[in-house]
PDB file of C-alpha atoms in Angstrom:
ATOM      1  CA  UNK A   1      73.803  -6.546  92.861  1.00  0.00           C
ATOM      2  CA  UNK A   2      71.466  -3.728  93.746  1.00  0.00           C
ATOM      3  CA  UNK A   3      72.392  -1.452  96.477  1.00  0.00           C
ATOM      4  CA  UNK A   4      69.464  -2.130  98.113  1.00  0.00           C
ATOM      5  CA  UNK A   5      69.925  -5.737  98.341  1.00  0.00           C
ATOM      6  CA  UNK A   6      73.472  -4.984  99.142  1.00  0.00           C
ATOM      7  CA  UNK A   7      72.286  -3.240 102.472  1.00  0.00           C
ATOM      8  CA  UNK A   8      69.607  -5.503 103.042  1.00  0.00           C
ATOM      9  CA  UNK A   9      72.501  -8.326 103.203  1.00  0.00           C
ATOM     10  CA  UNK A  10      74.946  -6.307 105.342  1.00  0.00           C
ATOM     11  CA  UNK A  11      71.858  -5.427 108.062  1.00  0.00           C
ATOM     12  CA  UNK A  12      70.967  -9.161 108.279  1.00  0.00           C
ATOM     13  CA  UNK A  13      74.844 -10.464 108.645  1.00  0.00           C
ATOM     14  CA  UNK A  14      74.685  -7.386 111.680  1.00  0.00           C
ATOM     15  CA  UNK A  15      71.631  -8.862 113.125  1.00  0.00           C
ATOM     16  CA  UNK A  16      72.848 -11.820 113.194  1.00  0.00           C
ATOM     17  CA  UNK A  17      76.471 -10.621 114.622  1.00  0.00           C
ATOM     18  CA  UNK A  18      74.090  -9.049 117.174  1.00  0.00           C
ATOM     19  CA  UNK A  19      71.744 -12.075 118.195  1.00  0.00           C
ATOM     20  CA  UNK A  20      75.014 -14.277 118.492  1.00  0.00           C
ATOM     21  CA  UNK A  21      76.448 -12.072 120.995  1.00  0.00           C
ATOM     22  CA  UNK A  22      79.308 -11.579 118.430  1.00  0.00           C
ATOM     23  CA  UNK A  23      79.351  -7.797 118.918  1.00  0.00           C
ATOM     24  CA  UNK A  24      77.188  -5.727 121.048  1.00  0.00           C
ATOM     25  CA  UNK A  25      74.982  -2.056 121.149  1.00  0.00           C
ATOM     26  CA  UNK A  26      78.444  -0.088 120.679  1.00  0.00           C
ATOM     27  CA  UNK A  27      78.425  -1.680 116.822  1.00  0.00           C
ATOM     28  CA  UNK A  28      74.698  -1.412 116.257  1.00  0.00           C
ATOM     29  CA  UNK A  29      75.496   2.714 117.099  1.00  0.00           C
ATOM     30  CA  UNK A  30      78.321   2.740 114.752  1.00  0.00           C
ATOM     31  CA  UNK A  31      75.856   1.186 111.973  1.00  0.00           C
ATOM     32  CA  UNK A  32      72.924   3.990 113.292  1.00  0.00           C
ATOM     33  CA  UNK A  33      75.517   6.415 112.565  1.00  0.00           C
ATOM     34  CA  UNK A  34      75.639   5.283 109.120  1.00  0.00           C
ATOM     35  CA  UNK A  35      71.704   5.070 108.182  1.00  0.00           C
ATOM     36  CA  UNK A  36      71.791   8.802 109.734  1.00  0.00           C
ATOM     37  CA  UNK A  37      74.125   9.980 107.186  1.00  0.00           C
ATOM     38  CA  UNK A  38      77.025  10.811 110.000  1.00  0.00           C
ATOM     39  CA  UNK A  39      79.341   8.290 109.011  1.00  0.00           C
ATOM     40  CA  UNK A  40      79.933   6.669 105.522  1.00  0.00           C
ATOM     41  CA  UNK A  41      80.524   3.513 104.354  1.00  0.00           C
ATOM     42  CA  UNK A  42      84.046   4.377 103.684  1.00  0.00           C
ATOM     43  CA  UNK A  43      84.309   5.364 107.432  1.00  0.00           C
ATOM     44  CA  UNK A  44      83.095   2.111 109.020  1.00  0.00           C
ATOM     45  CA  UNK A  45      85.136   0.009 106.437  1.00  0.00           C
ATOM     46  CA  UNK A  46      88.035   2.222 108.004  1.00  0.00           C
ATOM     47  CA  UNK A  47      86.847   1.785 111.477  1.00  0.00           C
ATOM     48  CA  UNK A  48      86.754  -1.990 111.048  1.00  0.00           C
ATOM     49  CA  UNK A  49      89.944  -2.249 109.527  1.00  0.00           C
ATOM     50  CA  UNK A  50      92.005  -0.109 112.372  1.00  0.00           C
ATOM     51  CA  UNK A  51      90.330  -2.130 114.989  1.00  0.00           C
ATOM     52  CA  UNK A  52      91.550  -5.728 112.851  1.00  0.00           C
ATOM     53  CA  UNK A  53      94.745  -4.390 112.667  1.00  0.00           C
ATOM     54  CA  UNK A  54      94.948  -3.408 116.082  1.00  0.00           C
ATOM     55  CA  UNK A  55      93.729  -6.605 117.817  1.00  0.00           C
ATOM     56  CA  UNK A  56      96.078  -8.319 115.626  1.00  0.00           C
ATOM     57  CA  UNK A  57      98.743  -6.523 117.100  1.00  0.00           C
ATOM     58  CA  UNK A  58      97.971  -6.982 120.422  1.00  0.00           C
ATOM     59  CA  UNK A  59      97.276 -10.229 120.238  1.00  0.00           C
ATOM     60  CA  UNK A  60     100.581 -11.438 118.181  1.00  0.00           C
ATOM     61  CA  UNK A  61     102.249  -9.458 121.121  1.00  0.00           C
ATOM     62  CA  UNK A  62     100.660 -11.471 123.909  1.00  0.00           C
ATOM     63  CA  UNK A  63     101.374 -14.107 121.904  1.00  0.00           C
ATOM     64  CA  UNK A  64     105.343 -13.064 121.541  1.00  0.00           C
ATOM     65  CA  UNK A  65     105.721 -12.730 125.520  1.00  0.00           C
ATOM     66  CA  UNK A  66     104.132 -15.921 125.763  1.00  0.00           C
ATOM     67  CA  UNK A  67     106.709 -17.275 123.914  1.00  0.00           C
ATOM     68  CA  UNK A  68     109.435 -16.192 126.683  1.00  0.00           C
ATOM     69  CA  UNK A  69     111.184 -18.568 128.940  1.00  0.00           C
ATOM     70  CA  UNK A  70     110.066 -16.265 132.016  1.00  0.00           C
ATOM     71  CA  UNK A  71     106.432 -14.474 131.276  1.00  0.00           C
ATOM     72  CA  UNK A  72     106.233 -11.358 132.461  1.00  0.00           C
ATOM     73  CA  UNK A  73     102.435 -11.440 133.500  1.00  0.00           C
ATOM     74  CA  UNK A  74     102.317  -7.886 134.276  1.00  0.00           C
ATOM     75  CA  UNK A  75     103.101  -6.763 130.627  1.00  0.00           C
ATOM     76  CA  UNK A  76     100.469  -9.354 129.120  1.00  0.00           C
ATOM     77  CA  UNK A  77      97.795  -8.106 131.469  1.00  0.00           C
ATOM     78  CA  UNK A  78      98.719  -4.726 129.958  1.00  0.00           C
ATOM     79  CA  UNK A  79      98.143  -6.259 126.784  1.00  0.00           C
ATOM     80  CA  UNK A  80      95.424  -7.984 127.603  1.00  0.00           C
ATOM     81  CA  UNK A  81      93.461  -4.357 129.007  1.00  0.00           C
ATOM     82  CA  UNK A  82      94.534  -2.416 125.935  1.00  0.00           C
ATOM     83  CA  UNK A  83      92.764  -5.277 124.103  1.00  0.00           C
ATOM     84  CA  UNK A  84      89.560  -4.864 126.466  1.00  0.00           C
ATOM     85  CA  UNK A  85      89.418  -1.323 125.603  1.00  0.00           C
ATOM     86  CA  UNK A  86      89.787  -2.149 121.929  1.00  0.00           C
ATOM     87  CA  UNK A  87      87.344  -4.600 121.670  1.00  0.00           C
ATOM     88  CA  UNK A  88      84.555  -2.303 124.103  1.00  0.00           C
ATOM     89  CA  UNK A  89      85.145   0.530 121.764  1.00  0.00           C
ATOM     90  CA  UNK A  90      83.949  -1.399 118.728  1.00  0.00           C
ATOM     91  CA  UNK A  91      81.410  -3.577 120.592  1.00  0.00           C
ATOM     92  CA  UNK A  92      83.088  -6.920 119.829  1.00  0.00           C
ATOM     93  CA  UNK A  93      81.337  -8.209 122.383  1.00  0.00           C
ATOM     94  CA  UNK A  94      82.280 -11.687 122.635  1.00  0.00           C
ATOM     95  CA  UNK A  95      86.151 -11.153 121.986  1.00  0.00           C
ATOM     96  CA  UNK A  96      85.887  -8.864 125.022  1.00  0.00           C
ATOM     97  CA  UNK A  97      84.122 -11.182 127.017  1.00  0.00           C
ATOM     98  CA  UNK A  98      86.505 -13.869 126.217  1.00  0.00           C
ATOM     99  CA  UNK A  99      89.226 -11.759 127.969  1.00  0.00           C
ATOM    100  CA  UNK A 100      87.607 -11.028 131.030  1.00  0.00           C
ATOM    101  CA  UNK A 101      86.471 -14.770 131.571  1.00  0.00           C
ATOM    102  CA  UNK A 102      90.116 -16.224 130.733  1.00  0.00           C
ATOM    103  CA  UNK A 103      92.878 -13.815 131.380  1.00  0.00           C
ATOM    104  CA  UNK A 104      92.493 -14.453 135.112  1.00  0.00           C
ATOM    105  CA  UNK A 105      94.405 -13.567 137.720  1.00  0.00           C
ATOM    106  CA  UNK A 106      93.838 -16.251 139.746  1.00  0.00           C
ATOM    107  CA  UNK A 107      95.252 -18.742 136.958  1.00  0.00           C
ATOM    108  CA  UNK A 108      97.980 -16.749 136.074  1.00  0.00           C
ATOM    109  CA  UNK A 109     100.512 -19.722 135.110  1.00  0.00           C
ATOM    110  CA  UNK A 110     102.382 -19.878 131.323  1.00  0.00           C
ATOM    111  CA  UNK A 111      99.512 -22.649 130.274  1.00  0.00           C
ATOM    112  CA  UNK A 112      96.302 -21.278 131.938  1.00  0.00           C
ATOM    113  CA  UNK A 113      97.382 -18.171 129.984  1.00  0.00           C
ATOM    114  CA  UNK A 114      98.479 -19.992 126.851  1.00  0.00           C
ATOM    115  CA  UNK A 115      94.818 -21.608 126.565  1.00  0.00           C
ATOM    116  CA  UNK A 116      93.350 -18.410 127.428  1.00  0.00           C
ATOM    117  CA  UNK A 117      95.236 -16.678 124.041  1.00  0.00           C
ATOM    118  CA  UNK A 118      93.928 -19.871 122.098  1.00  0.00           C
ATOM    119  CA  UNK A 119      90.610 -18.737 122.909  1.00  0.00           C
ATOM    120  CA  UNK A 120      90.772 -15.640 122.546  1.00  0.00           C
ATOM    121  CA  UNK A 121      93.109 -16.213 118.556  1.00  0.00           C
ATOM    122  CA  UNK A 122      89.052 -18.644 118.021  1.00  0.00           C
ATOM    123  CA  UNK A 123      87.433 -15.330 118.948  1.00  0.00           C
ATOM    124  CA  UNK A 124      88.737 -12.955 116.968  1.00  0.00           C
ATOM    125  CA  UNK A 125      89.129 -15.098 113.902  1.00  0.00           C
ATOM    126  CA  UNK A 126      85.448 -15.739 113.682  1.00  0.00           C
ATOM    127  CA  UNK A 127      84.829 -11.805 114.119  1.00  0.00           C
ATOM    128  CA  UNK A 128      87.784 -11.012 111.869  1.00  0.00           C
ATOM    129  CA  UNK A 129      85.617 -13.174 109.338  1.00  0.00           C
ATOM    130  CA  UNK A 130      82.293 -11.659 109.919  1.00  0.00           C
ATOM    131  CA  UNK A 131      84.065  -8.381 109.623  1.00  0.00           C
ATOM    132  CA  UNK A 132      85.925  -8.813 106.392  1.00  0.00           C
ATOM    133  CA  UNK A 133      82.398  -9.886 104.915  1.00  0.00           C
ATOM    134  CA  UNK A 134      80.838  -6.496 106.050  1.00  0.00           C
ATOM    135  CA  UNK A 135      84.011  -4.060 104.681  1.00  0.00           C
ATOM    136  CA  UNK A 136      83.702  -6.044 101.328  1.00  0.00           C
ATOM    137  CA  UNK A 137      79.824  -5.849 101.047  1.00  0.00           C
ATOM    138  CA  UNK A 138      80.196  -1.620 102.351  1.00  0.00           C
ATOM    139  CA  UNK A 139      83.049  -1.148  99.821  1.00  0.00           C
ATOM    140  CA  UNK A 140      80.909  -2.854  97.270  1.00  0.00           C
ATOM    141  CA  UNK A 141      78.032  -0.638  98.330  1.00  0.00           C
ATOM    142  CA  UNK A 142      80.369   2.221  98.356  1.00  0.00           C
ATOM    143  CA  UNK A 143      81.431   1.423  95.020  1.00  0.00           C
ATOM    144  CA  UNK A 144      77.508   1.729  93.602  1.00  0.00           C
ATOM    145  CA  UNK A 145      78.128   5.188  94.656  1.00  0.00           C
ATOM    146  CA  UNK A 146      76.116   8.226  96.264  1.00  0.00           C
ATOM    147  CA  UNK A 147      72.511   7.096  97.535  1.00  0.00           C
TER     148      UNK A 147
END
């Protein structure tokens, strides 16, 4: 495949990330950086991958004090802020949004939580997905070499 209709394919999967409210401006500037020459593909794929690996932590770690007879809320609202800030610094947009609207304090019990972490496990699986289609379509690009 061309490397032009390798990019052409990777701008329309972020359009559509976009228009879905799957990730937000804070992406888009990470893909400007890019088509500016600031960043490389290379970078991005990195970028993407720390920010999997991260959310995955955090996530299995909500998920582990979940698990506990007695939940200490206080540490999975921790959890749940670091994940936040994760997810804002990337632009994942809807992951983020699925925090604030079901980590609540005001249903802080073991089950409102527990079907908030579902939620949020839906959300990042569908933009761990759309991700891992955008590193292997840059690495592939990447691969075509220097442009």
């Amino acid at each position: 495949m061309a490397a032009a209709a390798i990019r052409s394919q990777i701008n329309m999967l972020i359009a559509t990330m976009f228009n879905t409210g799957l990730v937000d401006e804070a992406f888009l500037q990470l893909q400007r950086m890019r088509q500016q020459g600031r960043v490389t593909p290379a970078y991005i794929v990195e970028v993407i991958n720390h920010f999997l690996n991260d959310a995955d932590k955090i996530i299995d770690d909500i998920a582990g004090l979940m698990n506990e007879t007695e939940v200490e809320f206080d540490r999975v609202d921790a959890l749940v802020h670091q994940l936040k800030a994760t997810t804002s610094s990337i632009g994942a947009k809807r992951l983020n949004l699925c925090c604030v609207q079901h980590f609540k304090p005001e249903e802080k019990t073991k089950e409102g939580y527990l079907n908030a972490l579902g939620r949020v496990r839906f959300q990042f699986n569908d933009l761990r997905s759309m991700f891992k289609i955008i590193t292997e379509l840059e690495q592939h690009f990447a691969a075509l070499g220097p442009k």
